[in-house]
CSV table of C-alpha atoms and ligand atoms in Angstrom, one decimal:
chain,number,residue,atom,x,y,z
D,241,MET,CA,-68.2,-37.2,-12.0
D,242,ALA,CA,-67.1,-33.5,-11.9
D,243,ALA,CA,-70.0,-31.1,-11.6
D,244,GLU,CA,-70.4,-28.9,-14.6
D,245,GLU,CA,-68.7,-25.6,-14.1
D,246,LYS,CA,-71.0,-22.5,-14.1
D,247,ALA,CA,-69.8,-19.4,-15.9
D,248,VAL,CA,-69.7,-16.6,-13.3
D,249,PRO,CA,-69.9,-13.0,-14.6
D,250,VAL,CA,-66.8,-10.9,-13.8
D,251,ALA,CA,-67.6,-7.5,-12.4
D,252,GLY,CA,-67.0,-4.5,-14.6
D,253,THR,CA,-66.8,-3.9,-18.3
D,254,ARG,CA,-63.5,-4.0,-20.2
D,255,ASP,CA,-62.7,-1.4,-22.9
D,256,VAL,CA,-61.2,-4.0,-25.2
D,257,VAL,CA,-60.6,-7.8,-25.2
D,258,ILE,CA,-58.2,-9.3,-27.7
D,259,LEU,CA,-58.8,-12.9,-28.7
D,260,GLY,CA,-55.6,-14.6,-29.4
D,261,SER,CA,-51.9,-14.0,-28.6
D,262,GLY,CA,-50.2,-14.4,-32.0
D,263,CYS,CA,-48.5,-11.6,-33.9
D,264,SER,CA,-51.8,-9.7,-34.7
D,265,GLY,CA,-53.2,-10.0,-31.2
D,266,LEU,CA,-50.0,-8.9,-29.5
D,267,THR,CA,-49.6,-5.9,-31.9
D,268,ALA,CA,-53.2,-4.9,-31.1
D,269,ALA,CA,-52.3,-5.3,-27.4
D,270,ILE,CA,-49.3,-3.0,-27.7
D,271,TYR,CA,-51.3,-0.3,-29.5
D,272,THR,CA,-54.4,-0.5,-27.2
D,273,ALA,CA,-52.2,-0.7,-24.1
D,274,ARG,CA,-50.3,2.4,-25.2
D,275,ALA,CA,-53.6,4.1,-25.6
D,276,ASN,CA,-54.3,3.3,-22.0
D,277,LEU,CA,-57.1,1.0,-22.6
D,278,LYS,CA,-55.7,-1.9,-20.5
D,279,PRO,CA,-56.5,-4.6,-23.0
D,280,LEU,CA,-57.2,-8.1,-21.8
D,281,VAL,CA,-55.5,-10.7,-24.1
D,282,LEU,CA,-57.1,-14.2,-24.0
D,283,GLU,CA,-54.2,-16.5,-25.0
D,284,GLY,CA,-56.2,-19.2,-26.6
D,285,HIS,CA,-55.4,-22.8,-27.5
D,286,GLU,CA,-52.0,-22.0,-29.1
D,287,PRO,CA,-50.4,-19.2,-27.1
D,288,GLY,CA,-48.1,-17.2,-29.3
D,289,GLY,CA,-49.8,-18.5,-32.4
D,290,GLN,CA,-48.0,-19.9,-35.4
D,291,LEU,CA,-44.8,-18.0,-34.8
D,292,SER,CA,-44.3,-19.8,-31.5
D,293,ILE,CA,-43.8,-23.1,-33.5
D,294,THR,CA,-41.5,-21.6,-36.1
D,295,THR,CA,-37.8,-21.5,-35.8
D,296,LEU,CA,-35.8,-18.7,-37.5
D,297,VAL,CA,-37.9,-15.8,-39.0
D,298,GLU,CA,-35.8,-14.0,-41.5
D,299,ASN,CA,-38.3,-11.7,-43.1
D,300,PHE,CA,-39.6,-9.7,-40.2
D,301,PRO,CA,-38.3,-6.1,-40.8
D,302,GLY,CA,-35.7,-4.9,-38.3
D,303,TRP,CA,-34.0,-8.3,-37.7
D,304,PRO,CA,-31.1,-8.4,-40.3
D,305,ASP,CA,-29.8,-11.7,-38.8
D,306,GLY,CA,-33.3,-13.2,-38.3
D,307,VAL,CA,-35.0,-13.9,-35.0
D,308,GLN,CA,-36.4,-17.1,-33.5
D,309,GLY,CA,-40.2,-17.1,-33.8
D,310,PRO,CA,-40.7,-17.8,-30.0
D,311,GLU,CA,-38.3,-15.0,-29.2
D,312,LEU,CA,-40.1,-12.5,-31.4
D,313,ILE,CA,-43.4,-13.4,-29.8
D,314,GLU,CA,-42.0,-13.2,-26.3
D,315,ASN,CA,-40.6,-9.8,-27.0
D,316,MET,CA,-44.0,-8.6,-28.3
D,317,ARG,CA,-45.7,-10.0,-25.2
D,318,LYS,CA,-43.2,-8.1,-22.9
D,319,GLN,CA,-43.7,-4.9,-24.9
D,320,ALA,CA,-47.5,-5.2,-24.5
D,321,SER,CA,-47.2,-6.1,-20.8
D,322,LYS,CA,-44.9,-3.1,-20.2
D,323,PHE,CA,-47.7,-0.8,-21.3
D,324,GLY,CA,-50.3,-2.5,-19.2
D,325,ALA,CA,-51.8,-5.3,-21.3
D,326,GLU,CA,-53.2,-8.1,-19.2
D,327,PHE,CA,-53.0,-11.8,-20.2
D,328,GLU,CA,-55.2,-14.6,-19.3
D,329,MET,CA,-55.0,-18.3,-20.3
D,330,GLY,CA,-58.3,-19.8,-21.5
D,331,HIS,CA,-60.3,-19.6,-24.6
D,332,LEU,CA,-63.7,-18.5,-25.8
D,333,VAL,CA,-66.5,-21.0,-25.5
D,334,SER,CA,-69.2,-18.6,-26.9
D,335,ALA,CA,-69.9,-15.0,-27.5
D,336,ASP,CA,-73.0,-12.8,-27.8
D,337,LEU,CA,-72.1,-10.1,-30.3
D,338,SER,CA,-75.6,-8.7,-30.3
D,339,LYS,CA,-75.4,-7.5,-26.7
D,340,ARG,CA,-73.8,-4.2,-25.6
D,341,PRO,CA,-71.5,-4.6,-23.8
D,342,ILE,CA,-70.4,-7.7,-25.7
D,343,GLU,CA,-70.6,-10.9,-23.7
D,344,LEU,CA,-67.8,-13.4,-23.8
D,345,ASN,CA,-68.2,-16.8,-22.2
D,346,LEU,CA,-65.0,-18.5,-21.2
D,347,GLY,CA,-66.7,-21.5,-19.7
D,348,ASN,CA,-65.9,-20.7,-16.1
D,349,LYS,CA,-66.5,-16.9,-16.3
D,350,ILE,CA,-68.3,-14.3,-18.4
D,351,ILE,CA,-66.5,-11.1,-19.4
D,352,HIS,CA,-68.1,-8.0,-20.7
D,353,THR,CA,-66.4,-5.7,-23.1
D,354,ARG,CA,-67.1,-2.6,-25.1
D,355,THR,CA,-65.0,-3.7,-28.0
D,356,LEU,CA,-63.5,-7.0,-29.3
D,357,ILE,CA,-60.5,-7.7,-31.5
D,358,ILE,CA,-60.7,-11.3,-32.9
D,359,SER,CA,-57.1,-12.4,-33.7
D,360,SER,CA,-57.6,-16.1,-33.2
D,361,GLY,CA,-55.6,-17.0,-36.2
D,362,ALA,CA,-55.8,-20.0,-38.6
D,363,SER,CA,-54.4,-23.3,-37.7
D,364,ALA,CA,-52.4,-25.1,-40.4
D,365,ARG,CA,-53.8,-28.6,-41.1
D,366,TRP,CA,-51.4,-31.4,-40.2
D,367,LEU,CA,-51.5,-35.1,-41.2
D,368,GLY,CA,-51.7,-36.1,-37.5
D,369,LEU,CA,-48.6,-38.4,-37.4
D,370,PRO,CA,-46.7,-38.4,-34.1
D,371,SER,CA,-43.4,-38.1,-36.0
D,372,GLU,CA,-44.8,-35.0,-37.8
D,373,GLN,CA,-45.5,-33.3,-34.5
D,374,ALA,CA,-42.1,-34.2,-33.1
D,375,LEU,CA,-40.3,-32.7,-36.1
D,376,ILE,CA,-42.1,-29.4,-36.5
D,377,GLY,CA,-39.4,-26.8,-36.7
D,378,HIS,CA,-36.8,-29.5,-37.4
D,379,GLY,CA,-37.5,-30.2,-41.1
D,380,VAL,CA,-41.3,-30.3,-40.9
D,381,SER,CA,-43.0,-27.0,-41.7
D,382,SER,CA,-46.4,-25.7,-42.9
D,383,CYS,CA,-44.9,-22.5,-44.3
D,384,ALA,CA,-42.7,-22.5,-47.4
D,385,THR,CA,-42.2,-18.7,-47.4
D,386,CYS,CA,-40.9,-18.9,-43.9
D,387,ASP,CA,-38.7,-22.0,-44.0
D,388,GLY,CA,-37.9,-22.8,-47.7
D,389,PHE,CA,-34.6,-21.0,-47.6
D,390,PHE,CA,-33.2,-23.5,-45.1
D,391,PHE,CA,-33.4,-26.3,-47.7
D,392,SER,CA,-31.1,-24.9,-50.3
D,393,GLY,CA,-29.5,-27.8,-52.1
D,394,HIS,CA,-31.7,-30.4,-50.5
D,395,GLU,CA,-34.5,-32.7,-51.6
D,396,ILE,CA,-37.9,-32.0,-50.0
D,397,ALA,CA,-41.6,-33.0,-50.2
D,398,VAL,CA,-44.8,-31.1,-50.2
D,399,VAL,CA,-48.1,-32.8,-49.4
D,400,GLY,CA,-51.4,-31.6,-50.9
D,401,GLY,CA,-53.3,-31.2,-54.1
D,402,GLY,CA,-54.7,-27.7,-53.8
D,403,ASP,CA,-53.3,-24.2,-54.8
D,404,SER,CA,-51.4,-24.0,-51.5
D,405,ALA,CA,-49.5,-27.1,-52.3
D,406,MET,CA,-48.8,-26.0,-55.9
D,407,GLU,CA,-47.7,-22.6,-54.7
D,408,GLU,CA,-45.4,-24.0,-52.0
D,409,ALA,CA,-43.9,-26.6,-54.4
D,410,LEU,CA,-43.2,-24.0,-57.0
D,411,PHE,CA,-41.7,-21.6,-54.5
D,412,LEU,CA,-39.5,-24.3,-53.0
D,413,THR,CA,-38.0,-25.1,-56.4
D,414,ARG,CA,-35.9,-21.9,-55.8
D,415,PHE,CA,-34.0,-23.7,-53.1
D,416,ALA,CA,-34.5,-27.4,-53.3
D,417,THR,CA,-32.8,-29.6,-55.8
D,418,LYS,CA,-35.9,-31.7,-56.1
D,419,VAL,CA,-39.5,-31.3,-54.8
D,420,TYR,CA,-41.8,-34.4,-54.5
D,421,LEU,CA,-45.4,-33.3,-54.6
D,422,ILE,CA,-47.4,-35.9,-52.8
D,423,HIS,CA,-51.1,-36.1,-53.3
D,424,ARG,CA,-53.5,-38.7,-51.9
D,425,SER,CA,-55.7,-39.0,-55.0
D,426,GLU,CA,-55.3,-38.2,-58.7
D,427,SER,CA,-57.8,-35.4,-59.0
D,428,PHE,CA,-56.5,-32.0,-57.9
D,429,ARG,CA,-58.3,-29.1,-56.3
D,430,ALA,CA,-55.7,-26.7,-57.6
D,431,SER,CA,-56.5,-24.3,-60.4
D,432,LYS,CA,-55.6,-25.5,-63.8
D,433,ILE,CA,-52.9,-22.9,-64.3
D,434,MET,CA,-51.1,-23.6,-61.0
D,435,LEU,CA,-51.3,-27.4,-61.6
D,436,GLU,CA,-49.9,-27.1,-65.1
D,437,ARG,CA,-47.1,-24.9,-63.9
D,438,ALA,CA,-46.2,-27.4,-61.2
D,439,MET,CA,-46.5,-30.4,-63.5
D,440,ALA,CA,-44.2,-28.8,-66.1
D,441,HIS,CA,-41.5,-27.9,-63.6
D,442,GLU,CA,-38.4,-30.0,-64.1
D,443,LYS,CA,-37.6,-30.1,-60.4
D,444,ILE,CA,-41.1,-31.2,-59.3
D,445,GLN,CA,-42.0,-34.9,-59.3
D,446,MET,CA,-45.7,-35.7,-58.7
D,447,LEU,CA,-46.6,-38.7,-56.6
D,448,THR,CA,-50.3,-39.2,-56.9
D,449,ASN,CA,-52.5,-41.8,-55.1
D,450,THR,CA,-49.8,-41.6,-52.4
D,451,ILE,CA,-50.0,-41.1,-48.7
D,452,VAL,CA,-47.3,-40.5,-46.2
D,453,GLU,CA,-47.2,-43.1,-43.5
D,454,GLU,CA,-44.2,-41.9,-41.5
D,455,ILE,CA,-41.6,-39.2,-41.3
D,456,LEU,CA,-38.1,-40.5,-40.4
D,457,GLY,CA,-35.6,-38.7,-38.2
D,458,VAL,CA,-37.3,-38.3,-34.8
D,459,GLU,CA,-34.3,-39.6,-33.0
D,460,GLU,CA,-31.8,-37.4,-34.9
D,461,LYS,CA,-34.2,-34.4,-34.5
D,462,SER,CA,-34.0,-33.7,-38.2
D,463,VAL,CA,-35.9,-35.1,-41.1
D,464,ARG,CA,-34.0,-37.8,-43.1
D,465,GLY,CA,-36.8,-39.3,-45.2
D,466,ILE,CA,-40.4,-40.4,-45.4
D,467,VAL,CA,-42.3,-43.7,-45.8
D,468,ILE,CA,-45.0,-43.5,-48.4
D,469,ARG,CA,-47.6,-45.9,-49.6
D,470,ASN,CA,-49.3,-46.1,-53.0
D,471,THR,CA,-53.0,-46.5,-52.3
D,472,LYS,CA,-53.6,-48.3,-55.6
D,473,THR,CA,-50.8,-50.9,-55.4
D,474,GLY,CA,-50.4,-50.9,-51.6
D,475,GLN,CA,-46.7,-50.7,-52.1
D,476,THR,CA,-44.7,-48.9,-49.5
D,477,SER,CA,-41.3,-47.2,-50.1
D,478,GLU,CA,-38.8,-45.0,-48.4
D,479,VAL,CA,-37.9,-41.6,-49.9
D,480,PRO,CA,-34.7,-39.9,-48.5
D,481,LEU,CA,-35.2,-36.1,-48.1
D,482,SER,CA,-34.5,-33.3,-45.6
D,483,GLY,CA,-37.6,-31.2,-45.7
D,484,PHE,CA,-41.3,-32.0,-45.4
D,485,PHE,CA,-43.9,-29.3,-46.1
D,486,LEU,CA,-47.6,-29.4,-45.5
D,487,GLY,CA,-49.8,-27.7,-48.0
D,488,ILE,CA,-53.2,-29.2,-47.1
D,489,GLY,CA,-54.8,-26.0,-46.1
D,490,HIS,CA,-55.6,-23.9,-43.0
D,491,THR,CA,-58.6,-23.8,-40.7
D,492,PRO,CA,-59.5,-20.3,-39.5
D,493,ASN,CA,-60.4,-20.3,-35.8
D,494,ALA,CA,-63.7,-18.5,-36.2
D,495,LYS,CA,-66.3,-21.3,-35.8
D,496,MET,CA,-67.6,-19.8,-32.6
D,497,PHE,CA,-68.9,-16.8,-34.5
D,498,HIS,CA,-70.9,-18.7,-37.0
D,499,GLY,CA,-74.3,-17.1,-37.4
D,500,GLN,CA,-73.2,-13.9,-35.8
D,501,MET,CA,-70.9,-12.5,-38.5
D,502,ASP,CA,-70.1,-12.9,-42.1
D,503,LEU,CA,-67.7,-15.8,-42.8
D,504,ASP,CA,-66.7,-17.0,-46.2
D,505,GLU,CA,-67.2,-20.5,-47.6
D,506,ASP,CA,-64.1,-21.7,-45.8
D,507,GLY,CA,-64.9,-20.0,-42.5
D,508,TYR,CA,-62.6,-17.0,-42.8
D,509,ILE,CA,-64.0,-13.8,-41.3
D,510,VAL,CA,-65.1,-11.4,-44.0
D,511,THR,CA,-64.1,-7.8,-43.2
D,512,LYS,CA,-65.0,-4.4,-44.4
D,513,ASP,CA,-62.1,-1.9,-44.7
D,514,GLN,CA,-59.7,-4.7,-43.8
D,515,VAL,CA,-60.6,-5.1,-40.1
D,516,ILE,CA,-64.3,-4.3,-39.5
D,517,CYS,CA,-66.4,-7.3,-38.9
D,518,THR,CA,-69.8,-7.4,-40.6
D,519,HIS,CA,-73.1,-9.3,-40.2
D,520,ASN,CA,-75.2,-9.6,-43.4
D,521,GLY,CA,-73.0,-6.9,-44.8
D,522,SER,CA,-73.4,-4.3,-42.1
D,523,PRO,CA,-70.6,-3.4,-39.7
D,524,ILE,CA,-70.9,-4.9,-36.2
D,525,PRO,CA,-70.2,-2.0,-33.9
D,526,GLY,CA,-67.0,-2.4,-31.9
D,527,VAL,CA,-66.0,-5.8,-33.3
D,528,TYR,CA,-62.9,-6.2,-35.4
D,529,ALA,CA,-60.8,-9.0,-36.8
D,530,ALA,CA,-57.0,-9.0,-37.5
D,531,GLY,CA,-54.4,-11.5,-38.7
D,532,ASP,CA,-54.9,-14.9,-40.3
D,533,VAL,CA,-58.5,-15.4,-39.1
D,534,GLN,CA,-59.5,-12.9,-41.8
D,535,ASP,CA,-56.5,-13.3,-44.2
D,536,ARG,CA,-56.4,-16.3,-46.5
D,537,ARG,CA,-54.1,-14.6,-49.0
D,538,TYR,CA,-51.0,-13.2,-47.3
D,539,ARG,CA,-50.7,-15.0,-44.0
D,540,GLN,CA,-47.4,-13.4,-43.0
D,541,ALA,CA,-46.3,-12.2,-39.6
D,542,ILE,CA,-45.9,-8.7,-40.8
D,543,THR,CA,-49.3,-8.5,-42.4
D,544,ALA,CA,-50.8,-10.0,-39.2
D,545,ALA,CA,-49.0,-7.3,-37.2
D,546,GLY,CA,-50.3,-4.7,-39.6
D,547,THR,CA,-53.9,-5.6,-39.3
D,548,GLY,CA,-53.5,-5.9,-35.5
D,549,CYS,CA,-52.4,-2.3,-35.5
D,550,MET,CA,-55.3,-1.2,-37.7
D,551,ALA,CA,-57.9,-3.0,-35.5
D,552,ALA,CA,-56.4,-1.3,-32.4
D,553,LEU,CA,-56.7,2.1,-34.0
D,554,GLU,CA,-60.3,1.4,-35.0
D,555,VAL,CA,-61.0,0.4,-31.3
D,556,GLU,CA,-59.5,3.7,-30.1
D,557,LYS,CA,-61.7,5.6,-32.6
D,558,TYR,CA,-64.8,3.7,-31.7
D,559,LEU,CA,-64.4,4.2,-28.0
D,560,GLU,CA,-63.7,7.9,-28.5
D,561,GLU,CA,-66.8,8.3,-30.6
D,562,HIS,CA,-68.7,6.6,-27.8
D,563,GLY,CA,-67.6,8.9,-25.2
D,564,ARG,CA,-64.7,6.9,-23.6
W,625,NDP,P1,-57.6,-26.8,-50.5
W,625,NDP,O1,-58.7,-27.2,-49.5
W,625,NDP,O2,-58.0,-26.3,-51.8
W,625,NDP,O3,-56.8,-28.1,-50.8
W,625,NDP,C1,-56.3,-28.9,-49.8
W,625,NDP,C2,-55.6,-30.1,-50.4
W,625,NDP,O4,-55.0,-30.9,-49.3
W,625,NDP,C3,-56.5,-31.0,-51.1
W,625,NDP,O5,-55.9,-31.5,-52.3
W,625,NDP,C4,-56.8,-32.2,-50.2
W,625,NDP,O6,-56.9,-33.4,-50.8
W,625,NDP,C5,-55.5,-32.2,-49.4
W,625,NDP,N1,-55.6,-32.7,-48.1
W,625,NDP,C6,-56.5,-32.2,-47.1
W,625,NDP,N2,-56.3,-32.9,-46.0
W,625,NDP,C7,-55.4,-33.9,-46.2
W,625,NDP,C8,-54.8,-35.0,-45.5
W,625,NDP,N3,-55.2,-35.2,-44.2
W,625,NDP,N4,-53.9,-35.7,-46.1
W,625,NDP,C9,-53.6,-35.5,-47.4
W,625,NDP,N5,-54.1,-34.6,-48.1
W,625,NDP,C10,-55.0,-33.8,-47.6
W,625,NDP,O7,-56.7,-25.9,-49.6
W,625,NDP,P2,-55.6,-24.8,-50.2
W,625,NDP,O8,-54.9,-24.3,-48.9
W,625,NDP,O9,-54.7,-25.4,-51.2
W,625,NDP,O10,-56.5,-23.7,-50.8
W,625,NDP,C11,-57.5,-23.0,-50.0
W,625,NDP,C12,-58.1,-21.9,-50.8
W,625,NDP,O11,-57.1,-20.8,-51.0
W,625,NDP,C13,-58.5,-22.3,-52.3
W,625,NDP,O12,-59.6,-21.6,-52.6
W,625,NDP,C14,-57.3,-21.8,-53.1
W,625,NDP,O13,-57.6,-21.6,-54.4
W,625,NDP,C15,-56.8,-20.6,-52.4
W,625,NDP,N6,-55.4,-20.3,-52.6
W,625,NDP,C16,-55.1,-19.5,-53.6
W,625,NDP,C17,-53.7,-19.3,-53.9
W,625,NDP,C18,-53.4,-18.4,-55.1
W,625,NDP,O14,-54.3,-18.1,-55.8
W,625,NDP,N7,-52.2,-18.1,-55.3
W,625,NDP,C19,-52.6,-19.9,-53.1
W,625,NDP,C20,-53.1,-20.7,-52.0
W,625,NDP,C21,-54.4,-20.9,-51.8
W,625,NDP,P3,-58.3,-33.9,-51.5
W,625,NDP,O15,-58.4,-33.1,-52.7
W,625,NDP,O16,-58.1,-35.4,-51.7
W,625,NDP,O17,-59.4,-33.6,-50.5
C-alpha cells in the first residue's frame, strides 16, 4: 500500500495564484503576467476548460472565420507564458482563505499566496454513456449557443427538463428542422413560461418518461441516431438524428470553498461587483472569482475572459494598496 503523501510547504509567497486554465483563468494570467506578478496557474482537472472540448468557436470576437476551441486556448496559454505566467498540473485539495498569506493545499505541497483568482469553471453534466464521451465535438454538445449553427437543416435532440433544456431546444429550432426534447419524467423543473413556449413550438416534439440508452455513430465519428427507452412501457426505439445536446445542468467547481465563502443554492460563487468573493456578505480580501464558477447566466467564452480580466485588475489594485 502506498504511504499517504504529506503536503510539503513550498518556500516563498506568490503574489497571485490562478485556479483553473480555461478562458477566464488564462485571461487573468495574461493580465497579471503583464503586470509583472508572475502568476501561477494551476491547471486543474480539465486543462483548458470547456473550450478545449469544443470544436469551432465562431462567436469569439476577432476570428471572422472562427477558431477551433483548443487552438484558441493554446494561443491564450502561449500569450500568458510569453509574459511570464507559470503553469502547474495538479488541483486544489483544500484552501484556508482565513489565513494571510492564503494557504493552498495541492495534496503533495502547500502554496502560499497573497491573492487568489478562482476560475475553476463549471462542468457540464453528462449522461455518462461511453458513446456520449466518444462523440463530444462530433455531434454531441452541451452548448447550443456554441454548436447549434452546425446543425442547420438537421434533426437533433436535447435532453433535460429544466430551463436550460427549454432554452437550448428553443434556440436550436432556428437551425434544426426538428428538435426532440427528451425528458426522463413527466414533471418539469422548467419555468411555466419556458415550458409552454417549448411545448407550443411546432418544431419541438416532447418525449417524456424517456431515457437515452445509446448514441449511435461512434465508428463513423458523427452522430447518426440514438436509442431511447420509454420508462413506462419499457419499449426501446431508434431515432435517426445528427445532433445530440445535453441540457441537464452544470456543476460549478467550487465545492472546496464550501463554508469559507458565499455560494448560492446550486453551489455557484456569489460575487460582489462581479468578481469579489464574499463570506457572509463581506468581501474576502484578495480573493476573486471569474468565469463560469460565478456565472450561471451567460457562460460564454467572451464573458469568462471579461471577468478574468476584471479579477486580474482587482488583484493589481489590491497588491498595490497593500504595498506590493
Ligand atoms: P435544472 O437542475 O433546473 O434541470 C436539470 C434537468 O436535467 C432536470 O429536468 C433533470 O431531471 C434533468 N437531469 C439531470 N440529470 C439528468 C440525467 N442524468 N439524465 C437525464 N436527465 C437529467 O438545471 P438547468 O440547467 O436547467 O437550470 C439551472 C438553473 O438555472 C435553474 O434555476 C434555471 O431556472 C436557471 N436557468 C435559467 C434560464 C433562464 O432564465 N433563461 C436558462 C437556463 C437556466 P429531473 O427533473 O428528473 O431531475
